[in-house]
PDB file of C-alpha atoms and ligand atoms in Angstrom:
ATOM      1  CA  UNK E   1     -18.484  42.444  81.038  1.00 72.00           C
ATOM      2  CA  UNK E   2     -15.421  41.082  79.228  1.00 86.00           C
ATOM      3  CA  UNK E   3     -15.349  40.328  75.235  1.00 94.00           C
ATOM      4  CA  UNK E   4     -14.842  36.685  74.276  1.00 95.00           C
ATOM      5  CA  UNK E   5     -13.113  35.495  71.298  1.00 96.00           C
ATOM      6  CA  UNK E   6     -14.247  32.040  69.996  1.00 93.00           C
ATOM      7  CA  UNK E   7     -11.706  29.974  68.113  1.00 93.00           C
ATOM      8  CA  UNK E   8     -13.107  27.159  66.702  1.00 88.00           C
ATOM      9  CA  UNK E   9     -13.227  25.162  63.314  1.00 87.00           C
ATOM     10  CA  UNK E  10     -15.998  25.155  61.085  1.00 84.00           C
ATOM     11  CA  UNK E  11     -19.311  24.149  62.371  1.00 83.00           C
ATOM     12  CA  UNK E  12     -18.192  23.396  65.735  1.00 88.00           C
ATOM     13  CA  UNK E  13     -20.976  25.621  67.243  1.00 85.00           C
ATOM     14  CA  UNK E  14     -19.562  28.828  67.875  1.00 86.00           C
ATOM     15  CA  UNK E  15     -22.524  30.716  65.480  1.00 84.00           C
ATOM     16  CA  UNK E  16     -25.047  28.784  68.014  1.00 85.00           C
ATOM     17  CA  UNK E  17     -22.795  29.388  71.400  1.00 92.00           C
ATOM     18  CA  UNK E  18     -22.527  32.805  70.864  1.00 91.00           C
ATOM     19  CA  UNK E  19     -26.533  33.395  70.343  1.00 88.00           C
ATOM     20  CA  UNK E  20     -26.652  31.873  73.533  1.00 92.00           C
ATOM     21  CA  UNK E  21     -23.782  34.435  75.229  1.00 93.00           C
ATOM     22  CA  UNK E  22     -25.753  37.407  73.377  1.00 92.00           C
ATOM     23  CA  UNK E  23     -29.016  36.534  74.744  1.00 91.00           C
ATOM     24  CA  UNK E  24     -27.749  35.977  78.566  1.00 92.00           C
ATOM     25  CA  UNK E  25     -25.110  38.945  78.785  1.00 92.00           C
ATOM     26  CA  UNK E  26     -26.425  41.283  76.209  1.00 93.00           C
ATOM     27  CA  UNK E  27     -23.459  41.205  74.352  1.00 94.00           C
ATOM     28  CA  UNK E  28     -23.548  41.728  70.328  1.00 95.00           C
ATOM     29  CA  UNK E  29     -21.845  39.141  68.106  1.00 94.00           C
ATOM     30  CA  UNK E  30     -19.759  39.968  65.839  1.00 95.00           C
ATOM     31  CA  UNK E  31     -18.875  37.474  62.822  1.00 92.00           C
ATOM     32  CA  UNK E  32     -16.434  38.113  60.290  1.00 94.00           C
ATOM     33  CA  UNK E  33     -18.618  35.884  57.946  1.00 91.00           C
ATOM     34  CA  UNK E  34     -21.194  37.398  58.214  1.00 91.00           C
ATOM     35  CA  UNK E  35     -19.509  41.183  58.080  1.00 93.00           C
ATOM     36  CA  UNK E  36     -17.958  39.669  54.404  1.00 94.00           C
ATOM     37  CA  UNK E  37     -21.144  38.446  53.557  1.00 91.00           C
ATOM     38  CA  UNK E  38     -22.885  41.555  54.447  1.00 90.00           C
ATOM     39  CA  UNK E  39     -20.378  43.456  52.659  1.00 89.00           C
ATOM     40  CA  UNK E  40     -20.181  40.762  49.445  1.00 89.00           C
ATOM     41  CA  UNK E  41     -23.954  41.372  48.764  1.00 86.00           C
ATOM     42  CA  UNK E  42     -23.490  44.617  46.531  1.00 81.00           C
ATOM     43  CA  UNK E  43     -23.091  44.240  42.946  1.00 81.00           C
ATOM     44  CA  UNK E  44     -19.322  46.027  42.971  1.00 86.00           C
ATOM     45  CA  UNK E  45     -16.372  43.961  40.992  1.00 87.00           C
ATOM     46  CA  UNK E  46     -14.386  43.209  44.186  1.00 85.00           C
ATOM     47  CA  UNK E  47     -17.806  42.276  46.032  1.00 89.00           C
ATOM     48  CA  UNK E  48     -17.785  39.432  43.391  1.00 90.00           C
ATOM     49  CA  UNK E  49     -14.132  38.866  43.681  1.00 90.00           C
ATOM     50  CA  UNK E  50     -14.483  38.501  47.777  1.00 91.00           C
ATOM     51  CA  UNK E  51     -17.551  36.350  47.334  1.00 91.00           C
ATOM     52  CA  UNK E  52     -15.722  33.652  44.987  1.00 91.00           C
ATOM     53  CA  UNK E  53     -13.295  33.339  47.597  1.00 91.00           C
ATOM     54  CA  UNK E  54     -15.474  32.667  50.269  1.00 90.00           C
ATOM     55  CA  UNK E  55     -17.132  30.236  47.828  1.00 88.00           C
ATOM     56  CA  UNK E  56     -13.843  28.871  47.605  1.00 88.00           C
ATOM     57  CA  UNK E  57     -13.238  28.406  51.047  1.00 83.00           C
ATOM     58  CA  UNK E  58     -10.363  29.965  51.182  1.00 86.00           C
ATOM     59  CA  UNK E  59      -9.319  32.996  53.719  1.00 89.00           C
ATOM     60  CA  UNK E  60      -9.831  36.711  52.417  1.00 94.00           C
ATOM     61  CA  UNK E  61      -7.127  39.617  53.135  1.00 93.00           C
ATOM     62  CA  UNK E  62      -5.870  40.699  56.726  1.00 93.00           C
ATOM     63  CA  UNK E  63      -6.384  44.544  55.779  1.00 93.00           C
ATOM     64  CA  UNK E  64     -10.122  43.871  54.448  1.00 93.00           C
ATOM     65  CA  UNK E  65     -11.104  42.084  57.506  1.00 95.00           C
ATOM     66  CA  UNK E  66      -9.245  44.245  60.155  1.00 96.00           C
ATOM     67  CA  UNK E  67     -11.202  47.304  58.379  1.00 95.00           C
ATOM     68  CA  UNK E  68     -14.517  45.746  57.975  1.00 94.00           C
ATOM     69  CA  UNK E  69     -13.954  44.903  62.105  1.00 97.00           C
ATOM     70  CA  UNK E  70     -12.427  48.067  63.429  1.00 97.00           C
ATOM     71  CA  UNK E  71     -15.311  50.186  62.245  1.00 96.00           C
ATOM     72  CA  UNK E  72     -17.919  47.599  63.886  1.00 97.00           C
ATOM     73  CA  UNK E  73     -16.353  47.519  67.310  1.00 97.00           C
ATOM     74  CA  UNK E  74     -15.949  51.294  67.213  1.00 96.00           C
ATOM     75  CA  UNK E  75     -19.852  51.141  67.748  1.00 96.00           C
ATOM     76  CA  UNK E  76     -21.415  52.171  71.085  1.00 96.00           C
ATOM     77  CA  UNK E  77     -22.991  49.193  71.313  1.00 96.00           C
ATOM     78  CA  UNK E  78     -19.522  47.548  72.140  1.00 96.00           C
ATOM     79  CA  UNK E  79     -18.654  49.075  74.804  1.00 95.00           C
ATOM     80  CA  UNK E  80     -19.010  46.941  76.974  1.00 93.00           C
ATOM     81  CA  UNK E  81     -17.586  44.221  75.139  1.00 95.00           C
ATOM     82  CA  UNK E  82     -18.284  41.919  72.321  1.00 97.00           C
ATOM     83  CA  UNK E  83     -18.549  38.210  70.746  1.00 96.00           C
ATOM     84  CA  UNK E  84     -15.958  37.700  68.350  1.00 96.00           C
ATOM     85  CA  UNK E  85     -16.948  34.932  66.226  1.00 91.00           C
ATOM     86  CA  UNK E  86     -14.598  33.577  63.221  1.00 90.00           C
ATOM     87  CA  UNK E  87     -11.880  36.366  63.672  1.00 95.00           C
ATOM     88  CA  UNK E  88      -8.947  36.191  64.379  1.00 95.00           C
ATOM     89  CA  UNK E  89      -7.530  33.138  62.039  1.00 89.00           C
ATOM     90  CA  UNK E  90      -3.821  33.890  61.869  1.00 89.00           C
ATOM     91  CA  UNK E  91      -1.270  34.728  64.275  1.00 92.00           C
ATOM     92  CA  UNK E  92      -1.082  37.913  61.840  1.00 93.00           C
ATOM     93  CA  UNK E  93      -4.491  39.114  62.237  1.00 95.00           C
ATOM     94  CA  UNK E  94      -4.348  38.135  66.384  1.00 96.00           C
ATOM     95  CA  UNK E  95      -1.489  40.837  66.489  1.00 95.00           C
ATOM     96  CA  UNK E  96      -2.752  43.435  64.566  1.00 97.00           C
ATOM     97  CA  UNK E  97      -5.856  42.973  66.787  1.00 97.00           C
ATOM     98  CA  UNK E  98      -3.910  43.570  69.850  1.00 97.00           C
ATOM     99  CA  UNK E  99      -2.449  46.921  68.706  1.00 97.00           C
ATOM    100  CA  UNK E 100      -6.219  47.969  67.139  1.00 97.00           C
ATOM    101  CA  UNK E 101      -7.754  47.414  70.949  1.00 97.00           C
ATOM    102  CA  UNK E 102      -4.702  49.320  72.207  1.00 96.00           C
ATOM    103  CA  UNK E 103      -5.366  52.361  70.088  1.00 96.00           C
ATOM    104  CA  UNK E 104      -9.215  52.180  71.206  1.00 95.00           C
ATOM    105  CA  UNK E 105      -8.629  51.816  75.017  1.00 95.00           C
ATOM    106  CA  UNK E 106     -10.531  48.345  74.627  1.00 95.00           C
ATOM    107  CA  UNK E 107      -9.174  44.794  76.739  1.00 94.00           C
ATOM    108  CA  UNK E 108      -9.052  41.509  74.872  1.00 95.00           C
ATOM    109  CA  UNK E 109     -10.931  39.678  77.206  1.00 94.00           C
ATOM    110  CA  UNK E 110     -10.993  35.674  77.128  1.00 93.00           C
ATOM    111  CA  UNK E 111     -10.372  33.374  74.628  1.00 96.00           C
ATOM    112  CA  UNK E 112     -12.358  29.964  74.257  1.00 95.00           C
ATOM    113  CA  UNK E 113     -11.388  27.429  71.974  1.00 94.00           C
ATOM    114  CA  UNK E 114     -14.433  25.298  70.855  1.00 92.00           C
ATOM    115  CA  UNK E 115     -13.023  21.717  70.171  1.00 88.00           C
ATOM    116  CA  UNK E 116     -15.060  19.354  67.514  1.00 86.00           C
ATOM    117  CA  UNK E 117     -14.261  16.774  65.672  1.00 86.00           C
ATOM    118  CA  UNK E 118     -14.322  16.788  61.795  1.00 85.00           C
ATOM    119  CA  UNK E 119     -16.808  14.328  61.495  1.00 85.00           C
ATOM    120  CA  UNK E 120     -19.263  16.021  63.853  1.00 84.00           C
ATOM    121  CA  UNK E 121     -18.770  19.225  62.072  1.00 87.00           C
ATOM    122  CA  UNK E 122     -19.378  17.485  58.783  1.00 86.00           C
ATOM    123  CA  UNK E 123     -22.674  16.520  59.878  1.00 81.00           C
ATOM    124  CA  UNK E 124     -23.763  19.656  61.432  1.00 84.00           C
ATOM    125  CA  UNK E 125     -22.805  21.499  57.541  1.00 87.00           C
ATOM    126  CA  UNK E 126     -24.890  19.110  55.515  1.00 84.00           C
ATOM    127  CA  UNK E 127     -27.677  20.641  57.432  1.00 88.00           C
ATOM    128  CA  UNK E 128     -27.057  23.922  58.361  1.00 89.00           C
ATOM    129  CA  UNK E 129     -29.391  26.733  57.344  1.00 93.00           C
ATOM    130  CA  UNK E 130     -29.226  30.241  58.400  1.00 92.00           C
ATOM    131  CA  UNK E 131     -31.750  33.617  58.785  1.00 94.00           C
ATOM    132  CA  UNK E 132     -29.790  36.304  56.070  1.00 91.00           C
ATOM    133  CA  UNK E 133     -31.847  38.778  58.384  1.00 93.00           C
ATOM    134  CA  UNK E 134     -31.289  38.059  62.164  1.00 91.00           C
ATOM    135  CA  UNK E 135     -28.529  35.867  61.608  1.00 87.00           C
ATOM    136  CA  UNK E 136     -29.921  33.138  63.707  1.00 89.00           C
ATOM    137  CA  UNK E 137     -28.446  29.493  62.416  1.00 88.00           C
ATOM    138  CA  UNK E 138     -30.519  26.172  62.947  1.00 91.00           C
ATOM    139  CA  UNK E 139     -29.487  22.678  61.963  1.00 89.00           C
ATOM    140  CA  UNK E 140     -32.397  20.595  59.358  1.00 88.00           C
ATOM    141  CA  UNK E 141     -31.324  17.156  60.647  1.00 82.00           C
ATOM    142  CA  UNK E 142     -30.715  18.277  63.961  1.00 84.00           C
ATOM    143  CA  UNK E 143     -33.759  17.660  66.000  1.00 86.00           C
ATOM    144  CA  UNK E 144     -33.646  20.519  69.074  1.00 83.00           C
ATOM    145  CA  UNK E 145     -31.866  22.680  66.141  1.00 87.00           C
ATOM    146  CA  UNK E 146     -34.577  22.651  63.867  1.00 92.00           C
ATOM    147  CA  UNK E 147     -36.658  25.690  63.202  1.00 95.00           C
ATOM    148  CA  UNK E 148     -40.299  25.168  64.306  1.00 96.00           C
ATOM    149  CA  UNK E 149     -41.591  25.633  60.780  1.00 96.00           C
ATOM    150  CA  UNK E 150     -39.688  24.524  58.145  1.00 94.00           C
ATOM    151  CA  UNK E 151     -37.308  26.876  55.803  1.00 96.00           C
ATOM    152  CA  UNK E 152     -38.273  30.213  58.430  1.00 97.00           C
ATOM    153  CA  UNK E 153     -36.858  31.876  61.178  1.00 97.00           C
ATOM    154  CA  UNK E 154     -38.623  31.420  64.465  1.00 97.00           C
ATOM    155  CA  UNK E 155     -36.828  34.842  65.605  1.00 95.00           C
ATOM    156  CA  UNK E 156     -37.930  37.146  63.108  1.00 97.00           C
ATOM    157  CA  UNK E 157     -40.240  35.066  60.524  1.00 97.00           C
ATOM    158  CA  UNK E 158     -37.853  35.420  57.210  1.00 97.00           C
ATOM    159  CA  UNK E 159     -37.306  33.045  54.827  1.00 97.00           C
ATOM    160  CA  UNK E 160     -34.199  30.445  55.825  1.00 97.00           C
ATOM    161  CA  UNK E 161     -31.260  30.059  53.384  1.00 95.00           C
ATOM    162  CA  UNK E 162     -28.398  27.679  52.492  1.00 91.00           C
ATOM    163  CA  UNK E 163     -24.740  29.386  52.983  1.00 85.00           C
ATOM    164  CA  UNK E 164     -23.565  28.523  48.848  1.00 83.00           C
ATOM    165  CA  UNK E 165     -20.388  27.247  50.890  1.00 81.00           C
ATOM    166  CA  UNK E 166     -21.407  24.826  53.240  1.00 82.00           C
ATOM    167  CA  UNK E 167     -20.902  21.798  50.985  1.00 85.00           C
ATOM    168  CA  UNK E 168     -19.098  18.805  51.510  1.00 85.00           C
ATOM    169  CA  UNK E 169     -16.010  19.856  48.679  1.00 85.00           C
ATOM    170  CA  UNK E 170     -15.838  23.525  50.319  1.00 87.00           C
ATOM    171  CA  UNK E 171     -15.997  22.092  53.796  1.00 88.00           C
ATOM    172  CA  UNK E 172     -12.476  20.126  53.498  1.00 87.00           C
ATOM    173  CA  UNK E 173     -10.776  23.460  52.538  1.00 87.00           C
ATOM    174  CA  UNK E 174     -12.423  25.468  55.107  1.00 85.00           C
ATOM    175  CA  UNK E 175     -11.617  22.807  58.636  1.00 86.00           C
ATOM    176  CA  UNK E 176      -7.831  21.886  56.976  1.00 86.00           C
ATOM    177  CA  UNK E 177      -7.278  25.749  56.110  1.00 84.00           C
ATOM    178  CA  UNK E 178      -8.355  26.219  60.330  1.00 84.00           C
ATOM    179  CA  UNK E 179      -7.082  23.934  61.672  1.00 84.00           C
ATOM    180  CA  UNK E 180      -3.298  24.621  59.842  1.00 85.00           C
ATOM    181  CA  UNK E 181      -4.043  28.225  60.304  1.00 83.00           C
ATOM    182  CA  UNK E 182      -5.165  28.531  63.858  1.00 83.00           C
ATOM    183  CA  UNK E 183      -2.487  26.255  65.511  1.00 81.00           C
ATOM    184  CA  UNK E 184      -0.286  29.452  65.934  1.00 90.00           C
ATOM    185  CA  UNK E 185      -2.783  31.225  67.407  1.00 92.00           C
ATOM    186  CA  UNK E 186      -3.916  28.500  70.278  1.00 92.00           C
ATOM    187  CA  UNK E 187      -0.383  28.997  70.998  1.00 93.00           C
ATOM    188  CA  UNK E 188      -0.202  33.015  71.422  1.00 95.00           C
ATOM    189  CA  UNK E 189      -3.106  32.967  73.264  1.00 96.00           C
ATOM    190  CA  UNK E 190      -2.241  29.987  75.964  1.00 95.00           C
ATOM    191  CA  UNK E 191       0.873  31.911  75.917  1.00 95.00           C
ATOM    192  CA  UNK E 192      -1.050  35.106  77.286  1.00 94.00           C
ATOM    193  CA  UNK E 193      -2.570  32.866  79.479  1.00 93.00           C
ATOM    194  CA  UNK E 194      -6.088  33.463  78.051  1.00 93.00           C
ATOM    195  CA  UNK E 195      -6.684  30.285  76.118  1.00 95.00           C
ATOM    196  CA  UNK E 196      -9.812  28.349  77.576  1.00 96.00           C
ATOM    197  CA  UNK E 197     -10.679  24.978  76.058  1.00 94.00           C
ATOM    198  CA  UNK E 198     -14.118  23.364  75.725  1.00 93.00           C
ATOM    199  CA  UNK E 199     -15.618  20.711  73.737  1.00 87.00           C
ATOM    200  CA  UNK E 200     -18.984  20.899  71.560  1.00 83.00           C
ATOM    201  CA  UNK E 201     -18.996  17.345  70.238  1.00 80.00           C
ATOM    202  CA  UNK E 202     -21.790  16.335  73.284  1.00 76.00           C
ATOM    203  CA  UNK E 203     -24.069  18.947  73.940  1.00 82.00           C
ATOM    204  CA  UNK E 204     -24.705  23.004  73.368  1.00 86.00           C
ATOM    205  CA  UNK E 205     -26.284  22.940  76.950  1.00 90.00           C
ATOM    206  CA  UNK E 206     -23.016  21.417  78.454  1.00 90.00           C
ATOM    207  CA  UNK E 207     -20.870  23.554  76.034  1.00 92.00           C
ATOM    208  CA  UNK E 208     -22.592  26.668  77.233  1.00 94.00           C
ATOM    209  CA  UNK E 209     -22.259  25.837  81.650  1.00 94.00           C
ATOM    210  CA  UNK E 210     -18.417  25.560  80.719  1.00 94.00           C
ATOM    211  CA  UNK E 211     -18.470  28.838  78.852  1.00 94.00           C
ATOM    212  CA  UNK E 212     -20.492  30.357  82.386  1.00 94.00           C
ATOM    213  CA  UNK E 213     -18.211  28.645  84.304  1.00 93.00           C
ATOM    214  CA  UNK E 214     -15.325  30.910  82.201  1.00 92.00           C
ATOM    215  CA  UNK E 215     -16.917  34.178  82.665  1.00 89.00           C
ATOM    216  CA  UNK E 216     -17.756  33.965  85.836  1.00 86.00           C
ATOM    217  CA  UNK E 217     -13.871  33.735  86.722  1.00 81.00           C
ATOM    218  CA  UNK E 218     -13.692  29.916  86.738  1.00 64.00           C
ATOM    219  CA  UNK E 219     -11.605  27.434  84.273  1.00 58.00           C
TER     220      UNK E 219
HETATM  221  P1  AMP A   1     -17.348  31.828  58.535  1.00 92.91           P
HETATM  222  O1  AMP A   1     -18.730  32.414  58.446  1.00 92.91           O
HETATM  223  O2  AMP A   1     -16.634  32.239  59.799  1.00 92.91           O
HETATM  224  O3  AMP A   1     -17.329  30.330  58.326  1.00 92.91           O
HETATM  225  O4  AMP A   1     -16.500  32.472  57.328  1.00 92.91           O
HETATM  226  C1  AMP A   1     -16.855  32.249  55.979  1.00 92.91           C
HETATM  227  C2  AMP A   1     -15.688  32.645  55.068  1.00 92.91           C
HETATM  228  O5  AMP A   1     -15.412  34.058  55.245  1.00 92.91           O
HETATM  229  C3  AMP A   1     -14.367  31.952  55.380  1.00 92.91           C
HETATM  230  O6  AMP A   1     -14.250  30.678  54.752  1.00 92.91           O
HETATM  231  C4  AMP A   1     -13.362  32.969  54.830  1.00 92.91           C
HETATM  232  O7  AMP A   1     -13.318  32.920  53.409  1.00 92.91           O
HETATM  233  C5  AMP A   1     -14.009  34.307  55.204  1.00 92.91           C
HETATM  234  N1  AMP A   1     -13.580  34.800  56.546  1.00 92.91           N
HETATM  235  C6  AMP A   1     -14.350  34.952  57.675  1.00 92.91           C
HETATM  236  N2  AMP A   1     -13.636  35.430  58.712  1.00 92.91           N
HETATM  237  C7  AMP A   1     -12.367  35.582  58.247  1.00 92.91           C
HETATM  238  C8  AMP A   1     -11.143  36.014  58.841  1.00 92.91           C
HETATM  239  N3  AMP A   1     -11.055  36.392  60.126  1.00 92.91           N
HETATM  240  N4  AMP A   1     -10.033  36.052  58.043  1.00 92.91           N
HETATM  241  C9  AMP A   1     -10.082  35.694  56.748  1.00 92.91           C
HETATM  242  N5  AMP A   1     -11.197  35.258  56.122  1.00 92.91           N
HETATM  243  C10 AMP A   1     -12.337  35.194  56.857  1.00 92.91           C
END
């Protein structure tokens, strides 16, 4: 099986597209968010000082988040290949990635760019909520998103909670910082001849036959 790197803005889908990959191929996903927040949740003086970024919106270091990343795709459970979710963001990080996989005999795989537009992905932020546990994401206003009992996880039964930066001010800086940041990168990776483009603005279910339709060798 190949890896898959989503590019996407925020709240197009990929968090929800990529459950869907994982539960079909067996593949893990791997978010950068939720590595940082994972790795933000100790009491430390630069866990604080990463977690007011994110708050912020803005994007934390290249060396932080090629660390945190190298030592989770070094797992066995990767071997075979892996979502990327969130990562890379800059042209920077893209190359570094290239000569990380190089050093670890791994392939890049395919890249998917997940179209949305803002206003969609506005919507979907107001309300998102998340499982801190199993990571699974569901959408409040959404009806087929919602979880089937309010405020818990129908995967593992914990207690669903609000990401502190999926508000309407933090939201702005987050889809302008992508979109300005990530324009490079659609470029690299069409340039490689990797870059596939879908759109999530209709339906997951149609989103995810295009995604098959990638993996199983078709455009
Ligand atoms: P996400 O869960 O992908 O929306 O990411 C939440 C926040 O984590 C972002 O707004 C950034 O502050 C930070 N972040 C996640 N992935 C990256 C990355 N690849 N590079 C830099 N910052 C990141």
């Amino acid at each position: 099986m190949k890896s898959i790197i989503f590019i996407a803005p925020p709240a197009a889908g990929k968090g929800t597209l990529s459950r869907m990959i994982e539960e079909k191929y067996h593949l893990p996903h791997i978010s950068t968010g939720d590595l940082l927040r994972d790795a933000v949740a100790s009491d430390t003086a630069q866990a604080k000082e990463l977690k007011q970024q994110m708050e912020s919106g803005v994007l934390i270091s290249d060396e932080i988040i090629l660390d945190l990343l190298t030592e989770r795709i070094k797992n066995s459970d990767c071997d075979n290949g892996y979502i990327l979710d969130g990562f890379p963001r800059t042209l920077k990080q893209a190359e570094d990635y290239e000569k990380i996989l190089k050093e670890l005999g791994k392939t890049l795989g395919e890249v998917i760019y997940v179209g949305v537009s803002k206003d969609v992905a506005m919507k979907r932020i107001t309300g998102r909520v998340s499982c801190p546990k199993c990571k699974a994401v569901y959408n409040e206003f959404i009806e087929e998103s919602k979880p089937k009992v309010p405020g818990v996880c129908d995967r593992c039964g914990s207690l669903l909670t609000k990401r502190s930066d999926d508000n309407e001010k933090t939201f702005q800086v987050r889809f302008d910082t992508y979109m300005k940041s990530t324009e490079p990168l659609i470029q690299h990776y069409e340039e490689l001849g990797k870059l596939h483009r879908i759109s999530n603005d209709v339906s997951k279910e149609l989103a995810f036959k295009e995604i098959e339709t990638i993996l199983n060798g078709g455009n």
